[in-house]
Short mmCIF file of C-alpha atoms in Angstrom, two decimals:
data_model
loop_
_atom_site.label_atom_id
_atom_site.label_comp_id
_atom_site.label_asym_id
_atom_site.label_seq_id
_atom_site.Cartn_x
_atom_site.Cartn_y
_atom_site.Cartn_z
CA MET A 1 0.00 0.00 0.00
CA THR A 2 1.33 3.44 -0.96
CA THR A 3 1.92 5.74 2.00
CA PRO A 4 1.64 9.56 1.91
CA GLN A 5 5.41 9.72 2.42
CA GLN A 6 6.06 7.56 -0.68
CA PHE A 7 3.56 9.42 -2.83
CA LEU A 8 4.23 13.02 -1.78
CA SER A 9 7.94 13.10 -0.95
CA GLY A 10 9.76 15.13 -3.60
CA ARG A 11 6.56 15.97 -5.45
CA GLN A 12 4.03 18.76 -5.70
CA PHE A 13 0.36 18.11 -6.32
CA LEU A 14 -2.81 20.18 -6.17
CA LEU A 15 -4.78 19.80 -2.95
CA SER A 16 -7.79 18.64 -4.96
CA GLU A 17 -5.67 15.76 -6.31
CA VAL A 18 -4.21 14.75 -2.95
CA ILE A 19 -7.49 14.55 -0.99
CA GLN A 20 -8.77 12.02 -3.48
CA LEU A 21 -6.10 9.64 -2.12
CA PHE A 22 -5.47 10.70 1.48
CA PRO A 23 -7.72 12.46 4.03
CA LEU A 24 -6.33 15.90 4.83
CA SER A 25 -6.46 15.07 8.54
CA GLN A 26 -3.98 12.23 7.90
CA ILE A 27 -1.31 14.44 6.35
CA GLU A 28 -1.94 18.04 7.52
CA ASN A 29 0.98 18.01 10.01
CA GLN A 30 3.41 16.74 7.35
CA VAL A 31 2.59 19.02 4.42
CA GLU A 32 2.61 22.70 3.57
CA CYS A 33 -0.19 24.09 1.42
CA ILE A 34 0.71 27.22 -0.55
CA PRO A 35 -1.46 29.28 -2.93
CA ALA A 36 -1.25 27.80 -6.43
CA VAL A 37 -1.45 31.27 -7.99
CA GLU A 38 -0.78 34.59 -6.31
CA LYS A 39 -0.09 38.02 -7.83
CA TYR A 40 0.29 36.55 -11.33
CA VAL A 41 2.89 33.99 -10.26
CA CYS A 42 2.21 30.26 -10.59
CA ASN A 43 3.79 28.51 -7.62
CA ARG A 44 3.71 25.16 -9.39
CA CYS A 45 5.37 25.84 -12.77
CA GLY A 46 6.98 29.21 -11.98
CA ASN A 47 5.20 31.08 -14.79
CA LYS A 48 5.35 34.87 -14.36
CA LYS A 49 4.21 35.93 -17.83
CA ARG A 50 1.04 37.98 -17.46
CA HIS A 51 -0.39 36.93 -20.86
CA LEU A 52 -0.28 33.28 -19.77
CA PHE A 53 -2.83 33.92 -17.01
CA ALA A 54 -6.59 34.25 -17.40
CA ALA A 55 -9.59 34.74 -15.13
CA HIS A 56 -12.98 32.99 -15.01
CA PRO A 57 -16.05 32.84 -12.77
CA CYS A 58 -15.01 30.10 -10.34
CA GLY A 59 -17.58 27.61 -9.11
CA LYS A 60 -15.34 26.77 -6.17
CA CYS A 61 -14.80 30.21 -4.63
CA GLY A 62 -17.69 32.04 -6.33
CA GLN A 63 -15.45 34.87 -7.59
CA GLN A 64 -13.43 35.86 -10.63
CA CYS A 65 -10.48 33.55 -10.15
CA THR A 66 -7.11 33.91 -11.92
CA TYR A 67 -5.54 30.69 -13.19
CA CYS A 68 -2.33 29.74 -15.02
CA ARG A 69 -2.68 28.69 -18.66
CA ASN A 70 0.97 27.67 -18.94
CA CYS A 71 0.59 24.39 -17.04
CA ILE A 72 -3.15 23.82 -17.36
CA GLN A 73 -2.56 20.48 -19.11
CA MET A 74 -1.38 19.18 -15.72
CA GLY A 75 -4.53 20.37 -13.91
CA LYS A 76 -5.70 23.91 -13.22
CA THR A 77 -3.73 26.02 -10.77
CA SER A 78 -5.78 28.99 -9.58
CA GLU A 79 -5.97 31.57 -6.80
CA CYS A 80 -8.34 29.42 -4.76
CA GLU A 81 -6.38 26.20 -5.27
CA ARG A 82 -3.43 25.05 -3.15
CA VAL A 83 -0.18 23.28 -3.99
CA VAL A 84 0.75 20.58 -1.50
CA LEU A 85 4.43 20.24 -0.55
CA TRP A 86 5.73 17.39 1.62
CA LYS A 87 7.50 18.64 4.75
CA GLY A 88 7.85 15.34 6.62
CA ALA A 89 10.87 13.04 6.53
CA PRO A 90 11.85 12.34 2.91
CA TYR A 91 11.19 8.86 1.61
CA LYS A 92 14.42 6.94 1.00
CA PRO A 93 13.99 3.64 -0.84
CA SER A 94 16.62 0.94 -0.56
CA PRO A 95 19.10 0.68 -3.45
CA PRO A 96 18.08 -1.89 -6.09
CA PRO A 97 19.50 -5.42 -5.67
CA GLU A 98 22.91 -6.19 -7.15
CA PRO A 99 24.04 -6.42 -9.86
CA VAL A 100 22.51 -3.03 -10.54
CA LEU A 101 23.96 -2.67 -14.06
CA GLN A 102 23.44 -5.68 -16.31
CA TRP A 103 24.85 -4.36 -19.59
CA GLU A 104 27.65 -6.28 -21.27
CA GLY A 105 28.70 -3.74 -23.88
CA GLU A 106 32.00 -1.86 -23.97
CA LEU A 107 32.60 1.86 -24.14
CA SER A 108 34.85 3.45 -26.72
CA LEU A 109 37.80 5.53 -25.47
CA PRO A 110 35.98 8.90 -25.74
CA GLN A 111 32.86 7.37 -24.18
CA GLN A 112 34.91 6.00 -21.27
CA ARG A 113 36.49 9.39 -20.59
CA ALA A 114 33.05 11.02 -20.48
CA SER A 115 31.68 8.21 -18.32
CA ASP A 116 34.49 8.61 -15.77
CA ALA A 117 33.81 12.35 -15.51
CA LEU A 118 30.10 11.74 -14.92
CA VAL A 119 30.83 9.20 -12.17
CA THR A 120 33.08 11.77 -10.47
CA SER A 121 30.32 14.39 -10.69
CA ILE A 122 28.12 12.31 -8.35
CA ASP A 123 30.41 13.24 -5.44
CA THR A 124 31.55 16.70 -6.58
CA LYS A 125 27.99 17.87 -7.45
CA LYS A 126 29.43 19.79 -10.41
CA SER A 127 27.39 20.62 -13.50
CA ILE A 128 28.57 19.05 -16.76
CA LEU A 129 27.72 19.52 -20.44
CA VAL A 130 28.39 16.46 -22.62
CA HIS A 131 28.72 17.80 -26.17
CA ALA A 132 28.57 14.60 -28.20
CA VAL A 133 27.81 14.09 -31.88
CA CYS A 134 24.62 12.31 -32.93
CA GLY A 135 25.24 8.60 -32.52
CA ALA A 136 28.06 8.99 -29.98
CA GLY A 137 26.23 6.66 -27.60
CA LYS A 138 25.14 9.21 -25.00
CA THR A 139 22.78 6.78 -23.27
CA GLU A 140 25.56 4.23 -22.70
CA ILE A 141 27.82 7.00 -21.38
CA LEU A 142 25.30 7.44 -18.54
CA PHE A 143 25.27 3.78 -17.46
CA HIS A 144 28.13 3.73 -14.94
CA MET A 145 27.05 7.08 -13.48
CA ILE A 146 23.53 5.71 -12.99
CA GLU A 147 24.93 2.52 -11.44
CA THR A 148 27.04 4.52 -8.97
CA ALA A 149 24.14 6.80 -8.03
CA LEU A 150 21.73 3.90 -7.51
CA GLN A 151 24.23 2.06 -5.33
CA LYS A 152 24.45 5.20 -3.18
CA GLY A 153 20.66 5.30 -2.83
CA LEU A 154 20.32 8.46 -4.92
CA ARG A 155 17.29 9.36 -6.98
CA ILE A 156 17.83 10.06 -10.71
CA CYS A 157 15.84 11.80 -13.41
CA ILE A 158 16.51 11.80 -17.14
CA ALA A 159 14.40 14.53 -18.74
CA THR A 160 13.95 15.23 -22.44
CA PRO A 161 11.67 17.60 -24.39
CA ARG A 162 10.18 14.85 -26.62
CA ARG A 163 7.94 11.93 -25.67
CA ASP A 164 9.42 9.87 -28.55
CA VAL A 165 12.79 9.99 -26.78
CA VAL A 166 11.21 8.86 -23.48
CA GLN A 167 9.59 5.95 -25.27
CA GLU A 168 12.91 4.96 -26.84
CA LEU A 169 15.01 5.37 -23.68
CA ALA A 170 12.72 3.53 -21.26
CA PRO A 171 13.08 -0.03 -22.61
CA ARG A 172 16.85 0.38 -23.06
CA LEU A 173 17.32 1.51 -19.47
CA LYS A 174 15.03 -1.20 -18.12
CA ARG A 175 17.14 -3.83 -19.88
CA ALA A 176 20.35 -2.31 -18.47
CA PHE A 177 18.97 -1.90 -14.90
CA PRO A 178 16.42 -4.71 -14.49
CA THR A 179 16.41 -4.67 -10.66
CA ALA A 180 15.66 -0.93 -10.40
CA ASP A 181 12.23 0.67 -10.20
CA ILE A 182 12.00 2.76 -13.38
CA GLU A 183 9.09 4.91 -14.48
CA SER A 184 8.51 6.74 -17.76
CA LEU A 185 6.38 9.88 -17.69
CA TYR A 186 4.75 11.66 -20.63
CA GLY A 187 1.23 12.69 -21.54
CA GLY A 188 -0.91 9.54 -21.44
CA SER A 189 1.79 7.21 -20.10
CA GLU A 190 0.74 4.41 -17.78
CA ASP A 191 4.20 3.51 -16.49
CA ARG A 192 3.94 5.57 -13.30
CA LEU A 193 5.18 4.54 -9.86
CA PRO A 194 4.60 6.00 -6.37
CA HIS A 195 8.38 6.33 -5.99
CA ALA A 196 11.01 5.29 -8.55
CA HIS A 197 14.78 4.87 -8.41
CA LEU A 198 14.99 6.28 -11.94
CA THR A 199 12.48 8.57 -13.61
CA ILE A 200 12.51 9.12 -17.39
CA ALA A 201 10.23 12.03 -18.24
CA THR A 202 9.38 14.76 -20.68
CA THR A 203 10.40 18.14 -19.32
CA HIS A 204 6.70 19.08 -18.95
CA GLN A 205 6.25 16.24 -16.43
CA LEU A 206 8.86 17.79 -14.12
CA ILE A 207 6.10 20.16 -13.01
CA ARG A 208 5.02 17.35 -10.68
CA PHE A 209 8.32 17.36 -8.75
CA ARG A 210 9.91 19.65 -6.17
CA GLU A 211 13.45 19.07 -4.79
CA ALA A 212 13.15 15.39 -5.69
CA PHE A 213 16.28 14.37 -7.59
CA ASP A 214 19.90 13.93 -6.56
CA VAL A 215 20.93 13.65 -10.22
CA MET A 216 19.20 15.58 -12.99
CA VAL A 217 20.10 14.71 -16.60
CA ILE A 218 18.59 16.96 -19.28
CA ASP A 219 18.89 15.32 -22.68
CA GLU A 220 18.73 17.39 -25.89
CA VAL A 221 18.88 20.56 -23.83
CA ASP A 222 18.75 22.72 -26.97
CA ALA A 223 15.51 21.20 -28.29
CA PHE A 224 12.17 23.00 -28.55
CA PRO A 225 10.13 23.65 -26.44
CA PHE A 226 12.58 23.41 -23.51
CA SER A 227 15.16 25.76 -25.04
CA ALA A 228 12.57 28.50 -25.61
CA ASP A 229 10.50 28.16 -22.45
CA ASP A 230 11.75 29.90 -19.30
CA ALA A 231 9.08 28.20 -17.20
CA LEU A 232 10.22 24.72 -18.28
CA GLN A 233 13.82 25.61 -17.52
CA ASN A 234 12.78 26.91 -14.10
CA THR A 235 10.77 23.74 -13.47
CA SER A 236 13.80 21.55 -14.16
CA GLN A 237 15.77 23.49 -11.54
CA LEU A 238 12.97 23.23 -8.95
CA ALA A 239 12.70 19.47 -9.53
CA ARG A 240 16.27 18.78 -8.40
CA LYS A 241 17.62 19.06 -4.88
CA LYS A 242 19.61 22.14 -3.92
CA SER A 243 22.71 19.94 -3.56
CA SER A 244 22.61 17.75 -6.65
CA THR A 245 24.41 16.85 -9.87
CA LEU A 246 23.25 18.49 -13.11
CA ILE A 247 24.16 16.95 -16.47
CA TYR A 248 23.30 18.38 -19.89
CA LEU A 249 23.50 16.26 -23.06
CA SER A 250 23.41 17.61 -26.61
CA ALA A 251 24.91 17.27 -30.08
CA THR A 252 24.14 20.92 -30.82
CA PRO A 253 24.36 22.86 -27.54
CA SER A 254 23.68 26.57 -27.30
CA ARG A 255 26.49 28.85 -26.16
CA LYS A 256 24.11 30.14 -23.50
CA ILE A 257 24.53 26.94 -21.47
CA LYS A 258 26.86 27.58 -18.54
CA THR A 259 28.37 24.63 -16.65
CA ASP A 260 31.39 23.83 -14.50
CA GLN A 261 32.77 21.41 -17.10
CA ILE A 262 32.36 20.60 -20.80
CA ILE A 263 33.15 17.17 -22.24
CA LYS A 264 33.32 16.90 -26.02
CA ILE A 265 32.92 13.68 -28.00
CA PRO A 266 33.42 14.35 -31.74
CA ALA A 267 33.08 10.71 -32.86
CA ARG A 268 30.41 8.05 -33.00
CA PHE A 269 30.85 5.03 -30.75
CA HIS A 270 31.35 2.67 -33.71
CA GLY A 271 34.28 4.66 -35.12
CA PHE A 272 32.79 5.58 -38.48
CA PRO A 273 32.46 9.22 -39.57
CA LEU A 274 29.22 11.18 -39.63
CA PRO A 275 27.53 11.16 -43.06
CA VAL A 276 28.05 14.58 -44.66
CA PRO A 277 24.80 15.94 -46.17
CA GLU A 278 24.51 16.51 -49.91
CA THR A 279 22.44 19.34 -51.39
CA LYS A 280 20.15 18.99 -54.39
CA TRP A 281 18.06 21.56 -56.26
CA LEU A 282 14.33 20.86 -56.04
CA GLY A 283 12.85 24.03 -57.48
CA ASN A 284 9.45 25.36 -56.46
CA TRP A 285 8.16 22.20 -54.85
CA ARG A 286 5.21 23.97 -53.21
CA LYS A 287 3.95 25.03 -56.63
CA GLY A 288 4.19 21.39 -57.64
CA LEU A 289 1.97 20.48 -54.70
CA LEU A 290 -0.76 22.78 -56.03
CA LYS A 291 -0.63 20.73 -59.23
CA LYS A 292 -0.72 17.55 -57.12
CA ARG A 293 2.63 16.24 -58.24
CA VAL A 294 5.90 15.31 -56.57
CA ASP A 295 9.05 16.68 -58.17
CA PRO A 296 10.78 14.04 -60.38
CA ALA A 297 14.15 14.73 -58.68
CA LEU A 298 12.73 13.58 -55.35
CA LEU A 299 10.96 10.58 -56.89
CA LYS A 300 14.23 9.48 -58.52
CA TRP A 301 16.08 9.81 -55.20
CA LEU A 302 13.39 7.80 -53.38
CA SER A 303 13.58 5.03 -55.99
CA VAL A 304 17.21 4.23 -55.17
CA HIS A 305 17.04 4.48 -51.37
CA PRO A 306 15.12 1.59 -49.78
CA LYS A 307 14.43 2.86 -46.23
CA VAL A 308 13.82 6.58 -45.93
CA LEU A 309 12.72 9.28 -43.50
CA VAL A 310 11.50 12.35 -45.38
CA PHE A 311 11.42 15.52 -43.29
CA MET A 312 8.93 18.22 -44.25
CA PRO A 313 8.73 21.82 -42.97
CA ASP A 314 5.03 21.80 -42.03
CA ILE A 315 2.10 19.46 -41.43
CA GLU A 316 0.02 20.64 -44.39
CA SER A 317 2.64 19.99 -47.07
CA MET A 318 3.63 16.74 -45.36
CA GLN A 319 0.07 15.42 -45.44
CA ALA A 320 -0.28 16.47 -49.08
CA TYR A 321 2.91 14.57 -49.99
CA ALA A 322 1.76 11.58 -47.94
CA GLY A 323 -1.44 11.46 -49.97
CA LEU A 324 0.39 11.72 -53.30
CA LEU A 325 2.95 9.06 -52.33
CA ASP A 326 0.42 6.92 -50.43
CA VAL A 327 2.68 6.56 -47.40
CA PRO A 328 2.25 7.22 -43.66
CA SER A 329 3.22 10.48 -41.96
CA VAL A 330 3.67 11.61 -38.34
CA HIS A 331 3.58 14.89 -36.45
CA SER A 332 3.37 16.01 -32.82
CA ALA A 333 -0.45 15.89 -32.59
CA ASP A 334 -0.82 12.54 -34.39
CA PRO A 335 -2.60 10.14 -32.00
CA ASP A 336 -1.13 7.13 -33.86
CA ARG A 337 2.41 8.49 -33.86
CA GLY A 338 3.85 5.77 -31.62
CA GLU A 339 2.38 2.94 -33.68
CA LYS A 340 3.58 4.44 -36.98
CA VAL A 341 7.11 4.98 -35.70
CA MET A 342 7.23 1.41 -34.37
CA ALA A 343 5.99 0.05 -37.72
CA PHE A 344 8.75 1.96 -39.51
CA ARG A 345 11.36 0.73 -37.02
CA GLU A 346 10.24 -2.88 -37.50
CA GLY A 347 10.37 -2.59 -41.31
CA LYS A 348 6.62 -2.84 -41.85
CA CYS A 349 6.87 0.30 -43.97
CA GLU A 350 9.93 1.59 -45.79
CA LEU A 351 9.03 5.27 -46.19
CA LEU A 352 7.84 7.62 -43.46
CA LEU A 353 7.15 11.34 -43.74
CA THR A 354 7.66 13.47 -40.65
CA THR A 355 7.93 16.99 -39.34
CA THR A 356 10.90 17.93 -37.15
CA ILE A 357 9.30 15.87 -34.35
CA LEU A 358 11.67 13.00 -35.26
CA GLU A 359 14.76 15.14 -35.75
CA ARG A 360 16.47 13.85 -32.62
CA GLY A 361 16.59 11.09 -30.03
CA VAL A 362 15.32 8.24 -32.23
CA THR A 363 17.30 5.47 -33.91
CA PHE A 364 16.38 3.47 -37.03
CA SER A 365 18.77 0.92 -38.47
CA GLY A 366 19.78 1.47 -42.09
CA VAL A 367 17.69 4.60 -42.58
CA GLU A 368 18.51 7.37 -45.06
CA VAL A 369 17.17 10.91 -44.96
CA ALA A 370 15.74 13.51 -47.32
CA VAL A 371 14.82 17.02 -46.22
CA VAL A 372 12.25 18.61 -48.53
CA GLY A 373 12.29 22.40 -48.48
CA ALA A 374 15.52 22.44 -46.48
CA GLY A 375 15.67 26.21 -46.89
CA ASP A 376 12.56 26.74 -44.73
CA PRO A 377 13.29 28.70 -41.51
CA VAL A 378 12.15 25.75 -39.38
CA PHE A 379 15.28 23.91 -40.52
CA THR A 380 17.92 25.68 -38.45
CA GLU A 381 21.56 24.63 -38.39
CA ALA A 382 20.96 22.61 -35.23
CA ALA A 383 17.86 20.95 -36.68
CA LEU A 384 19.68 19.96 -39.88
CA VAL A 385 22.64 18.56 -37.93
CA GLN A 386 20.27 16.51 -35.78
CA ILE A 387 18.32 15.30 -38.83
CA ALA A 388 21.53 14.21 -40.56
CA GLY A 389 22.41 12.39 -37.35
CA ARG A 390 19.60 9.87 -37.90
CA VAL A 391 21.72 8.21 -40.60
CA GLY A 392 24.49 5.66 -40.03
CA ARG A 393 23.92 5.06 -36.31
CA ASP A 394 23.94 1.26 -36.59
CA PRO A 395 27.52 -0.17 -36.50
CA LEU A 396 26.39 -2.81 -39.01
CA LYS A 397 25.11 -0.08 -41.35
CA PRO A 398 27.30 2.93 -40.52
CA LYS A 399 26.91 4.72 -43.86
CA GLY A 400 23.99 6.28 -45.69
CA ASN A 401 22.79 9.26 -47.66
CA VAL A 402 21.50 12.58 -46.33
CA THR A 403 20.17 15.01 -48.94
CA PHE A 404 18.92 18.55 -48.42
CA PHE A 405 16.43 19.28 -51.24
CA HIS A 406 16.16 23.04 -51.72
CA ASN A 407 15.37 25.92 -54.05
CA GLY A 408 18.27 28.01 -52.77
CA LEU A 409 21.08 27.31 -50.32
CA THR A 410 20.74 28.91 -46.89
CA ASP A 411 23.29 29.73 -44.20
CA ALA A 412 21.75 26.98 -42.07
CA MET A 413 22.43 24.32 -44.70
CA VAL A 414 26.00 25.47 -45.29
CA LYS A 415 26.72 25.72 -41.56
CA ALA A 416 25.22 22.28 -40.89
CA GLN A 417 27.49 20.74 -43.53
CA ARG A 418 30.50 22.58 -42.12
CA HIS A 419 29.61 21.55 -38.56
CA ILE A 420 29.59 17.86 -39.53
CA VAL A 421 32.79 18.08 -41.59
CA LEU A 422 34.63 19.80 -38.73
CA MET A 423 33.48 17.16 -36.24
CA ASN A 424 34.75 14.41 -38.56
CA LYS A 425 38.10 16.19 -38.91
CA GLU A 426 38.44 16.63 -35.16
CA ALA A 427 37.57 12.97 -34.56
CA ALA A 428 40.09 11.87 -37.21
CA LYS A 429 42.79 14.06 -35.70
CA LEU A 430 42.24 12.40 -32.33
CA GLY A 431 42.30 8.94 -33.92
CA TYR A 432 38.66 8.18 -33.11
CA VAL A 433 37.42 7.42 -36.66
CA LYS A 434 38.43 4.99 -39.36
CA GLY A 435 38.99 7.68 -42.00
CA PHE A 436 36.67 9.69 -44.23
CA LEU A 437 36.51 11.63 -47.46
CA VAL A 438 35.36 15.24 -47.53
#
């Protein structure tokens, strides 16, 4: 049976949620109830932007009540609601049974150096940025750090902006740490525990936590919406303990990120270079859509590449192309997104159209990539680098084609190509890759 200590320790819930599980008289001496919203500040998500608040006639208090729109998907915080914070003794679960780590793989030399630094950070409580190319094996780099933290009885969170990444990470981590209690949190997930050793969550789900984690790992720290949302960034800080280890992971980190230490990994774990994107003229492809036709240059490219992800700049053009090509497509609001991605991964379909929702954090063996309308502003340098990073991740299929289809080269395309070439050169100089041609 779940106790209030297990359920509430390190978390923050609305009072209306808590009293559905525990009578207030049972917990009132062990919790603090603070206003959910006061003076246009949300005490749950930290939102202070006036335009993200609204007022409505409240059936609960009978007055015009201000509420926060920023975190309303997690339940309404309002002036007459309360946020419940646990003030009793923190819940400390026993470490998982040994052996904690049951992974038999080996780390490459650059991976091992990064892994050692992360293990050291558990004791030093220093913040670290791991700047590693797409396909460097960032998840495996975390394994020994996670093992050390779990053996010390510490609580860990791996947060990422995208639910697709949570869904990909969860089974891998459960295989590596089968004796640990691991939960995965995203909108609609059912894998939720009263208290977990390791929490894998979208950054939005961190709103539920307050001073919970001894180790906070933020994967793809530069990804939207986390990179552009001050409230999400604030939430991630509130979710970790004041004395804790903070680790950022990214292949394309912003210069705004400030940490005590930066570890750079310019090579993939399998020792092959990153595929350098090609560029190909596509002309006015949107005009072609109005005539309900796909440009012959793209059709020819598709005919010689057997397993392909095609990235499109917007949902409307993607769905139009999907209809013309008679193939599936996915976007952030697609209710069948998980099933379609799994079907593509399992080889049940060989061509999948997508928005930038699959630009990072997902792995498909033997996939090649086309970017249609690569000159669109949505395809920033970072986005194009991440998209190119979907190719060649499998050590058994380390090569593949990346093509930017465009009607005019942009700075983002040129910089993305240069970024990848420079990483390959740096990796070759350090002896981490098997050689490449530029």
